[in-house]
Coordinates of C-alpha atoms in Angstrom, one line a residue:
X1 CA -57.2 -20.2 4.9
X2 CA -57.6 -23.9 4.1
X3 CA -54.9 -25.7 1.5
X4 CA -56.9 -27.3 -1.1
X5 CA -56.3 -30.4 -2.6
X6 CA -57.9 -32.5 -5.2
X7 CA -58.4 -36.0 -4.7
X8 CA -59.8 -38.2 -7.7
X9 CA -62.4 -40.6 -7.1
X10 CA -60.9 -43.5 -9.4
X11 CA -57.2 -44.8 -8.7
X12 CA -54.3 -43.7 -6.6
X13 CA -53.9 -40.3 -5.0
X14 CA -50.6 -39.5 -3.2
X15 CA -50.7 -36.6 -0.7
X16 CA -48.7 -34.8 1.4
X17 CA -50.4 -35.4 5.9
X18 CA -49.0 -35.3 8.9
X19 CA -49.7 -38.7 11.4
X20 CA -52.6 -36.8 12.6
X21 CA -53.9 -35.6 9.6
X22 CA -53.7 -39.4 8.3
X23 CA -55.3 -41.0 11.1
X24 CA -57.8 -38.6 11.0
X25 CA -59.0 -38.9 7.4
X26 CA -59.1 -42.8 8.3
X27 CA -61.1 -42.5 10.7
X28 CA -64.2 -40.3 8.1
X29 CA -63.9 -43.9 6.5
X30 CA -64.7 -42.8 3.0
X31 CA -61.1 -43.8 1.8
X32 CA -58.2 -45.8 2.4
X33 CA -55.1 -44.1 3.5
X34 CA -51.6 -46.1 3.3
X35 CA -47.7 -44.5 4.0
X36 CA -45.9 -44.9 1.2
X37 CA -41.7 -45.0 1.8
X38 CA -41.6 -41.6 1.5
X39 CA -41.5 -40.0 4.8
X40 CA -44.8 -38.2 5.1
X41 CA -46.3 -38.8 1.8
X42 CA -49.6 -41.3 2.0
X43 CA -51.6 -43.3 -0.6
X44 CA -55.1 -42.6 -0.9
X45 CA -57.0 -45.4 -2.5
X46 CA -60.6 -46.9 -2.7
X47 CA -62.4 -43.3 -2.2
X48 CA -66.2 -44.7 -2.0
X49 CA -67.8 -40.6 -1.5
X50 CA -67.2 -37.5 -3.1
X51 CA -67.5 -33.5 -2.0
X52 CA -65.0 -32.1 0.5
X53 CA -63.8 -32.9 3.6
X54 CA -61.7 -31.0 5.8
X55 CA -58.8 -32.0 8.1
X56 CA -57.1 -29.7 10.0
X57 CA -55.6 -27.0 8.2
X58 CA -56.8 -29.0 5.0
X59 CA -59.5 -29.3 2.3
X60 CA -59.5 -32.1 0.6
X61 CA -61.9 -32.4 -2.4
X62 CA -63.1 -35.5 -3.9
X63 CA -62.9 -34.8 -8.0
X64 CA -66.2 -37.0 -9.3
X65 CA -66.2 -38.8 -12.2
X66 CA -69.8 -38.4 -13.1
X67 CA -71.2 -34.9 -14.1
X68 CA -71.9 -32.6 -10.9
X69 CA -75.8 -32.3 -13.0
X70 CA -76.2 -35.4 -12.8
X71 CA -75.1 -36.0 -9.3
X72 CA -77.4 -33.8 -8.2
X73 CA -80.2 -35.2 -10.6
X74 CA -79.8 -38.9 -9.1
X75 CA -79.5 -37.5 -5.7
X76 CA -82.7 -36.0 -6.2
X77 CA -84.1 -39.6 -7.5
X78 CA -84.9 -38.3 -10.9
X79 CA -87.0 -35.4 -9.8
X80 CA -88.8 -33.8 -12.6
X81 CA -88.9 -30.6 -10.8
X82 CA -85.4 -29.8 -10.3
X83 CA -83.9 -26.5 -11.6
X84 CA -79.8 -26.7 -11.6
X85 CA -78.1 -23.8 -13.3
X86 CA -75.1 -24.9 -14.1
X87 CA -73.7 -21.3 -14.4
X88 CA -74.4 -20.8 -10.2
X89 CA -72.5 -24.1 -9.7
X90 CA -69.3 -23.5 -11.6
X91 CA -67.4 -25.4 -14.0
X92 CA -64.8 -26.8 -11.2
X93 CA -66.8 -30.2 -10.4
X94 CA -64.1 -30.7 -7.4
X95 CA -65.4 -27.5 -5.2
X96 CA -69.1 -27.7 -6.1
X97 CA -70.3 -31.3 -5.0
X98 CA -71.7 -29.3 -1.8
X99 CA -72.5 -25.8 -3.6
X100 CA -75.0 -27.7 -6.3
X101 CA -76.5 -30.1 -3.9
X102 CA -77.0 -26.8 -1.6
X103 CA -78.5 -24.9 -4.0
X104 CA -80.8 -27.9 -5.8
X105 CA -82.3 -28.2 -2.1
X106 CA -82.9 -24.8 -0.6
X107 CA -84.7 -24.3 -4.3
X108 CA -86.8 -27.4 -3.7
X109 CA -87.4 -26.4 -0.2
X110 CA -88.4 -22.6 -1.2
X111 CA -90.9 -24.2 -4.0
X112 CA -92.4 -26.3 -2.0
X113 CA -93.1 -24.3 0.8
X114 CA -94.1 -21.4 -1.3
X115 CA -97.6 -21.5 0.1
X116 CA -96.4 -22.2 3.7
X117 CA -95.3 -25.4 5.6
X118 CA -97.5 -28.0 5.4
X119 CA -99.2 -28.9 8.8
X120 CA -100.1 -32.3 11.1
X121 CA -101.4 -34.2 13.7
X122 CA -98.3 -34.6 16.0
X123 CA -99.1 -36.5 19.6
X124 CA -98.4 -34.5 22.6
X125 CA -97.1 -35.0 26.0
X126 CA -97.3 -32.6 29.0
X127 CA -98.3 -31.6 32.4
X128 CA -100.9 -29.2 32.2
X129 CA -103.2 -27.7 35.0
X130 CA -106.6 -28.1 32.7
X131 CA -107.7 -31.4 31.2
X132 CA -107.1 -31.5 27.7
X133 CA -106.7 -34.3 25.3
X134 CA -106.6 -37.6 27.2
X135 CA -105.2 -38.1 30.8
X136 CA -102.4 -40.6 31.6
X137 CA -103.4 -42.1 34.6
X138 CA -100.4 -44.5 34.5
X139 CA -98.0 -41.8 33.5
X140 CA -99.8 -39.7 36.5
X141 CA -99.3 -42.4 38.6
X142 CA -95.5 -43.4 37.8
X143 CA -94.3 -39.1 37.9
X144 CA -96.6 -38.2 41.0
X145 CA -98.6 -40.3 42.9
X146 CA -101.4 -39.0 45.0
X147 CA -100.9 -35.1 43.6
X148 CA -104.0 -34.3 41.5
X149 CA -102.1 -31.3 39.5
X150 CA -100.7 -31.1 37.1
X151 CA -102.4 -33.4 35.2
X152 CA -100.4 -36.1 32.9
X153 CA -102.2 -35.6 29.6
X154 CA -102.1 -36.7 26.1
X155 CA -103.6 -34.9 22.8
X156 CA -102.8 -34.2 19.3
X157 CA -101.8 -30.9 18.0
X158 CA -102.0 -30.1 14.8
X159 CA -99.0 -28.3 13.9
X160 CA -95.8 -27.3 11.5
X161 CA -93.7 -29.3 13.6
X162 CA -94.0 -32.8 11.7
X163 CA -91.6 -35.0 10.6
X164 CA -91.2 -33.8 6.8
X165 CA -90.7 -30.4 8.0
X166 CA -88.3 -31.6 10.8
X167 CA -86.4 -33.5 8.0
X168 CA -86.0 -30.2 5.8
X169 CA -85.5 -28.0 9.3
X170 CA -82.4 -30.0 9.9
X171 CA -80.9 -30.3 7.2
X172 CA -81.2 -26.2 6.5
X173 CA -79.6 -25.7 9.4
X174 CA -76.7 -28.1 8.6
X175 CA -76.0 -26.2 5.5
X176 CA -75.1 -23.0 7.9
X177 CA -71.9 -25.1 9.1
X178 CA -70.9 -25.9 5.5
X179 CA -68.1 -24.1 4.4
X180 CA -67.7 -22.5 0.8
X181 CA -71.0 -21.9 0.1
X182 CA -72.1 -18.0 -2.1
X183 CA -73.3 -15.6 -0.7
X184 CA -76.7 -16.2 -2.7
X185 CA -77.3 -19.7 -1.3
X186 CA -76.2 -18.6 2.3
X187 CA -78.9 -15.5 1.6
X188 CA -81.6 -18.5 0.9
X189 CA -80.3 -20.3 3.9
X190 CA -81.1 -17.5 6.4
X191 CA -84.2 -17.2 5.3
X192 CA -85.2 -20.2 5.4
X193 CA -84.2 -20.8 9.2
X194 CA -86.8 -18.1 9.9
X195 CA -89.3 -19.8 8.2
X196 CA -88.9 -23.0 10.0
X197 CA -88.3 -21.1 13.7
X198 CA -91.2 -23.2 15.2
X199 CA -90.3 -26.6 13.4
X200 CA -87.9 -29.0 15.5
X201 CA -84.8 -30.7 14.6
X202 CA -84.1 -34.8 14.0
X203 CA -82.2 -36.5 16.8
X204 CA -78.1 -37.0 16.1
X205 CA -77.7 -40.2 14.9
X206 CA -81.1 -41.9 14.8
X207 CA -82.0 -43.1 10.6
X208 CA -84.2 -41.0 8.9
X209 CA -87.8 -42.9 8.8
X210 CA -88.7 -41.2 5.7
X211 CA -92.7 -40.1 5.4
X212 CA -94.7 -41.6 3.2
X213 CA -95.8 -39.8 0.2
X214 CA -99.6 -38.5 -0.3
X215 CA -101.4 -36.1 -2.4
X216 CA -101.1 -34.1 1.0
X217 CA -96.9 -33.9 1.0
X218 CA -96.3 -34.7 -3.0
X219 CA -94.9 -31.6 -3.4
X220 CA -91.7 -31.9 -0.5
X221 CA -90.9 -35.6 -2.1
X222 CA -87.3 -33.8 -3.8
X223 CA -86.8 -31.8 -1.3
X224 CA -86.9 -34.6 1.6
X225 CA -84.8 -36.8 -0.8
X226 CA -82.2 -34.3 -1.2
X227 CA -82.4 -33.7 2.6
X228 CA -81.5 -36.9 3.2
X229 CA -78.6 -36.8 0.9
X230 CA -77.4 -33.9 2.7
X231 CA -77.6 -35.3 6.4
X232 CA -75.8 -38.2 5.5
X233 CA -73.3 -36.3 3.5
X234 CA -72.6 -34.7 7.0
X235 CA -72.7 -38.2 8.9
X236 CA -75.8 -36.7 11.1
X237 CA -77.5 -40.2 11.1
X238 CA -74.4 -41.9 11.5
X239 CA -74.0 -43.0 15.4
X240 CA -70.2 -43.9 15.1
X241 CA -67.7 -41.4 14.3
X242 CA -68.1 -37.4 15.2
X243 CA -69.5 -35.1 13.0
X244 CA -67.6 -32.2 11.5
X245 CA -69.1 -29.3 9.9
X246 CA -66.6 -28.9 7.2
X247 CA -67.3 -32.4 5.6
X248 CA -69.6 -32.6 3.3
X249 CA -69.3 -36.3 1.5
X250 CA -71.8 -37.9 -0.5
X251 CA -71.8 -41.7 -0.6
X252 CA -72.1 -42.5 -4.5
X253 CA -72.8 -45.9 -4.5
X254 CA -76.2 -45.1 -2.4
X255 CA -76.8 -42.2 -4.7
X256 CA -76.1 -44.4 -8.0
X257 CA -78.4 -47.8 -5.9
X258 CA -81.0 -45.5 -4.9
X259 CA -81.7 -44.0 -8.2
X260 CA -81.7 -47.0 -10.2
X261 CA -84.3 -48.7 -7.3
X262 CA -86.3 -45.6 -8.3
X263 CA -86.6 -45.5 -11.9
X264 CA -87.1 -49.5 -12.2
X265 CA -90.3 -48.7 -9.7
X266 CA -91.7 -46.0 -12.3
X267 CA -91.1 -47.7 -15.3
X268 CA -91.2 -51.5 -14.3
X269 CA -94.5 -50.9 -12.4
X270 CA -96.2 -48.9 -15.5
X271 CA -96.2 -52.3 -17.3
X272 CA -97.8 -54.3 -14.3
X273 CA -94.6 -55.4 -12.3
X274 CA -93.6 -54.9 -9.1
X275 CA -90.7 -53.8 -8.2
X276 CA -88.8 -54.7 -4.3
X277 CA -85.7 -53.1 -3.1
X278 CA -83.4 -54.2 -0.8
X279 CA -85.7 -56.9 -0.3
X280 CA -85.0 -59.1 2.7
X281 CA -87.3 -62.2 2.6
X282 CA -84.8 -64.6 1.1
X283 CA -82.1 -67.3 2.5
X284 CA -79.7 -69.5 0.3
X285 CA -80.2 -72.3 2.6
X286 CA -82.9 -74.2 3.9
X287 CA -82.3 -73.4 7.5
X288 CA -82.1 -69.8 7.0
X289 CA -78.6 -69.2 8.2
X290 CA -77.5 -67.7 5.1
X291 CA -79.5 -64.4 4.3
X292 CA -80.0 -63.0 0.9
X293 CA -80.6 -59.2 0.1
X294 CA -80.8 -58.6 -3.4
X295 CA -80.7 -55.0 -4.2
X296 CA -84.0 -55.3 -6.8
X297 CA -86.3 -58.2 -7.2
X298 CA -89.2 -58.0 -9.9
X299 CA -92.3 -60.0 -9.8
X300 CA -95.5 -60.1 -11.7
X301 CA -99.0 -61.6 -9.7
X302 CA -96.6 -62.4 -6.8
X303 CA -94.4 -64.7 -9.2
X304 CA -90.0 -63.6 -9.2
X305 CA -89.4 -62.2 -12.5
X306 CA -85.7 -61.5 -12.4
X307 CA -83.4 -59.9 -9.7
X308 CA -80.5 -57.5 -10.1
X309 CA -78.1 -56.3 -8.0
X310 CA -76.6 -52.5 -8.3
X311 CA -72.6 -52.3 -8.3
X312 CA -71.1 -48.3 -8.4
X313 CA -67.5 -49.0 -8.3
X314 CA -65.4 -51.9 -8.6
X315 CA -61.4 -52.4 -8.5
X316 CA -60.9 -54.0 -11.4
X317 CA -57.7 -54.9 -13.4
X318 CA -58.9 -52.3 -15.9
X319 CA -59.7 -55.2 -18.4
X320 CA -63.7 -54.8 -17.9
X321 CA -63.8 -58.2 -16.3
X322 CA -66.9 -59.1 -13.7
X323 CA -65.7 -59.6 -10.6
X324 CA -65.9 -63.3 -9.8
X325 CA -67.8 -62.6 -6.3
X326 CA -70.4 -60.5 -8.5
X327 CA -70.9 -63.6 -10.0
X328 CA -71.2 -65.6 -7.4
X329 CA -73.3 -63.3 -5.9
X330 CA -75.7 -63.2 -9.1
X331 CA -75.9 -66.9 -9.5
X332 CA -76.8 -67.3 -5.8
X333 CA -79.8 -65.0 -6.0
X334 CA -80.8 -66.6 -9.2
X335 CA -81.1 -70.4 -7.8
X336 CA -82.6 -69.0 -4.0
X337 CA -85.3 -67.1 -5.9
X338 CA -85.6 -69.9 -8.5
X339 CA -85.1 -67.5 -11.8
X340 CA -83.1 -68.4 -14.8
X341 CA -81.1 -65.2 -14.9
X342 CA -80.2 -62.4 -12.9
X343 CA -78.5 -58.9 -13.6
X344 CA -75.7 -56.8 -12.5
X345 CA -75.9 -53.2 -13.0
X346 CA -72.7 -51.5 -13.2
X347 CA -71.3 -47.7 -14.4
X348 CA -70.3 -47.5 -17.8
X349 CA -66.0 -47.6 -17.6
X350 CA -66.6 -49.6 -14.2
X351 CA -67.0 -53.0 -16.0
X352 CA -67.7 -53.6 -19.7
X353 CA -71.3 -54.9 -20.7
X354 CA -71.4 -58.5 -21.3
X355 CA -73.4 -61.7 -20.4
X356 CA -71.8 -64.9 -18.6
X357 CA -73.4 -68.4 -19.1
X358 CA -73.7 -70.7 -16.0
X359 CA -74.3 -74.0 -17.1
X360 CA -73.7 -76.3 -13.9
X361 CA -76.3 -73.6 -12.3
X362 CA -78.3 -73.2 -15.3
X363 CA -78.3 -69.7 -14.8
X364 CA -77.3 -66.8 -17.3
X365 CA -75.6 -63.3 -15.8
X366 CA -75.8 -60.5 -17.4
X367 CA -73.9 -57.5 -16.6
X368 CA -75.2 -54.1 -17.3
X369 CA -72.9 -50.7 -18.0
X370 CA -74.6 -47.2 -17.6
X371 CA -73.4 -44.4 -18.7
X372 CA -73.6 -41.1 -16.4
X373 CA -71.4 -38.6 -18.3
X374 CA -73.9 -37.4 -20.6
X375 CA -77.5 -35.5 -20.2
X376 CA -79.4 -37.0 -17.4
X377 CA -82.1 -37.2 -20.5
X378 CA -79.8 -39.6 -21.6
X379 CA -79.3 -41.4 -18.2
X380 CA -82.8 -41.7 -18.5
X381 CA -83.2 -43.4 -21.9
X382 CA -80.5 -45.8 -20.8
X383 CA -82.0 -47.1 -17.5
X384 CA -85.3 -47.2 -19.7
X385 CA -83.2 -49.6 -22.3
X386 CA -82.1 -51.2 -18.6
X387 CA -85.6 -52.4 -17.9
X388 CA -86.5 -53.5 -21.3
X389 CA -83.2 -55.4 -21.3
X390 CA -84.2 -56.5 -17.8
X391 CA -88.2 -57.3 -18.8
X392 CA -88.1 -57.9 -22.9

């Protein structure tokens, strides 16, 4: 049976590891690990995911700081459909990061397929000994020359096995390798491998190109959200490092950037703006050696509002302060995209709310807390104060 042992997600952690076990929690690269002059004891510092991850005879589980609700509830990107019973979950937040995410998705998957998977046109490749489709005469050509059969064709079958129900396929069948999990949710999961049997999985290691939404697949939008939270909490589109099927590790800061992009969209673009995330047009120099990707950049009529950049953590001195490089940061997006002011966006306790004056660069900072440890209806009526602060 595995030793547990809690790791908190803010300040120092000092645990007991082999070399091994050391060197192998490195290399997950969600934290840093450090000896300390005790013979065997490390440091643990700067943990940037939490849920659990296992190393050898280990568990080690990231305690969060926010709610596990509302985890779950910015994972999902605000979805207005999610059901979370916080009684399933627990009230241990350290052991139930990959229990409520679990259980949030296979609930999401089983409402929207409740009337079946949704089907496609998927392009087809084969040899075949009837013409069907349209026939590759290059590809023919190339594989045998001079044999008439089989033919090289090409045609599009319309079919379950699409991309948004390969996105939900694989990450169902991750959660099998996840340990922990109830017997209820593992119940769900079993099912739920039948009932994608003819569906496909995504390659290991290739990013998830996420489907646009219609009025067609609507209805999967959470669960493919919270799909993709899971496959990355499992490092399946990751190329470097090896995936282990007892780590299950949810980066935060993407969680916390992701939602935030999200909600600005909704309510930013029901006033007549237009919101662009991670948006790469823009260089601080004029020969374009210096690139600029501001997390958020608003415009009205193709004219820059404002732009904001998303922070999750920072290692402060406990005093509040904005870091200086946030700063910098800020007032360089402010002059290359020729706005007065620009925002930081922080977690309440992170850094304390406050706005910095510029006056060589003529631009004002202003530096955003939100909280996360109450009701996500009150996460919502704060990042709705966020845009009006934001937009006045």
């Amino acid at each position: 049976m595995l030793q547990r042992i809690p790791i908190q997600e803010n300040g120092e952690n000092y645990v007991d590891l082999t070399l091994a076990e050391a060197m192998e929690l490195q290399e997950l690269r969600f934290c840093r690990v450090t000896p300390t002059a005790m013979e065997g004891r490390w440091r643990i510092t700067d943990v940037s995911k939490v849920g659990v991850a296992v190393i050898g005879g280990l568990a080690l589980h990231v305690v969060p700081k926010t709610p596990i609700e509302n985890i779950v509830f910015m994972a999902s990107l605000g979805g207005s459909q999610l059901n979370l019973e916080s009684k399933e979950v627990g009230n241990a937040a350290d052991t139930a990061i990959p229990v409520a995410i679990a259980q949030a998705f296979l609930r999401e998957v089983d409402r929207a397929t409740r009337r079946g998977l949704i089907k496609g046109y998927r392009e087809v490749q084969e040899s075949a000994s009837v013409m069907r489709g349209r026939w590759d005469v290059a590809r023919q050509l190339a594989t045998r020359p001079g044999i008439p059969l089989p033919l090289e064709i090409d045609f599009d079958d319309f079919t379950e096995d699409i991309d948004e129900n390969r996105i939900l396929a694989t990450a169902v069948r991750l959660l099998r390798g996840i340990e922990g999990l109830p017997v209820s949710v593992t119940t769900m999961i079993g099912r739920l491998v039948v009932q994608f049997a003819e569906v496909g999985t995504l390659p290991r290691g290739v990013a998830i190109r996420m489907p646009q939404l219609t009025r067609l697949n609507g209805h999967y939008g959470v669960a493919l959200q919270l799909a993709r939270v899971i496959l990355e909490a499992v490092s399946w589109t990751h190329r470097d490092g090896t995936y282990r099927g007892g780590a299950f590790l949810v980066d935060m800061a993407a969680v916390f950037e992701g939602y935030i992009a999200n909600r600005l969209v909704a309510i930013l673009g029901n006033r007549g703006l237009q919101v662009s995330a991670q948006d790469r047009r823009w260089w601080l120099d004029a020969d374009r050696a210096i690139a600029l990707r501001p997390d958020i950049v608003v415009s009205q009529i193709g004219e820059t509002v404002t732009v904001a950049d998303t922070k999750y953590k920072v290692l402060s001195d406990g005093t509040g302060a904005v870091p200086n490089a946030d700063v910098y940061q800020a007032v360089a997006y402010a002059l290359a995209l020729g706005v007065p002011e620009a925002h930081l966006i922080y977690v309440s306790g992170d850094v304390s709310a406050r706005t910095l004056d510029v006056p060589t660069a003529g631009v004002r900072v202003h530096a955003h807390a939100i909280p996360l440890a109450g009701s996500v209806e009150q996460i919502e009526h704060n990042v709705a104060g966020l845009c009006s602060a934001m937009v006045p």
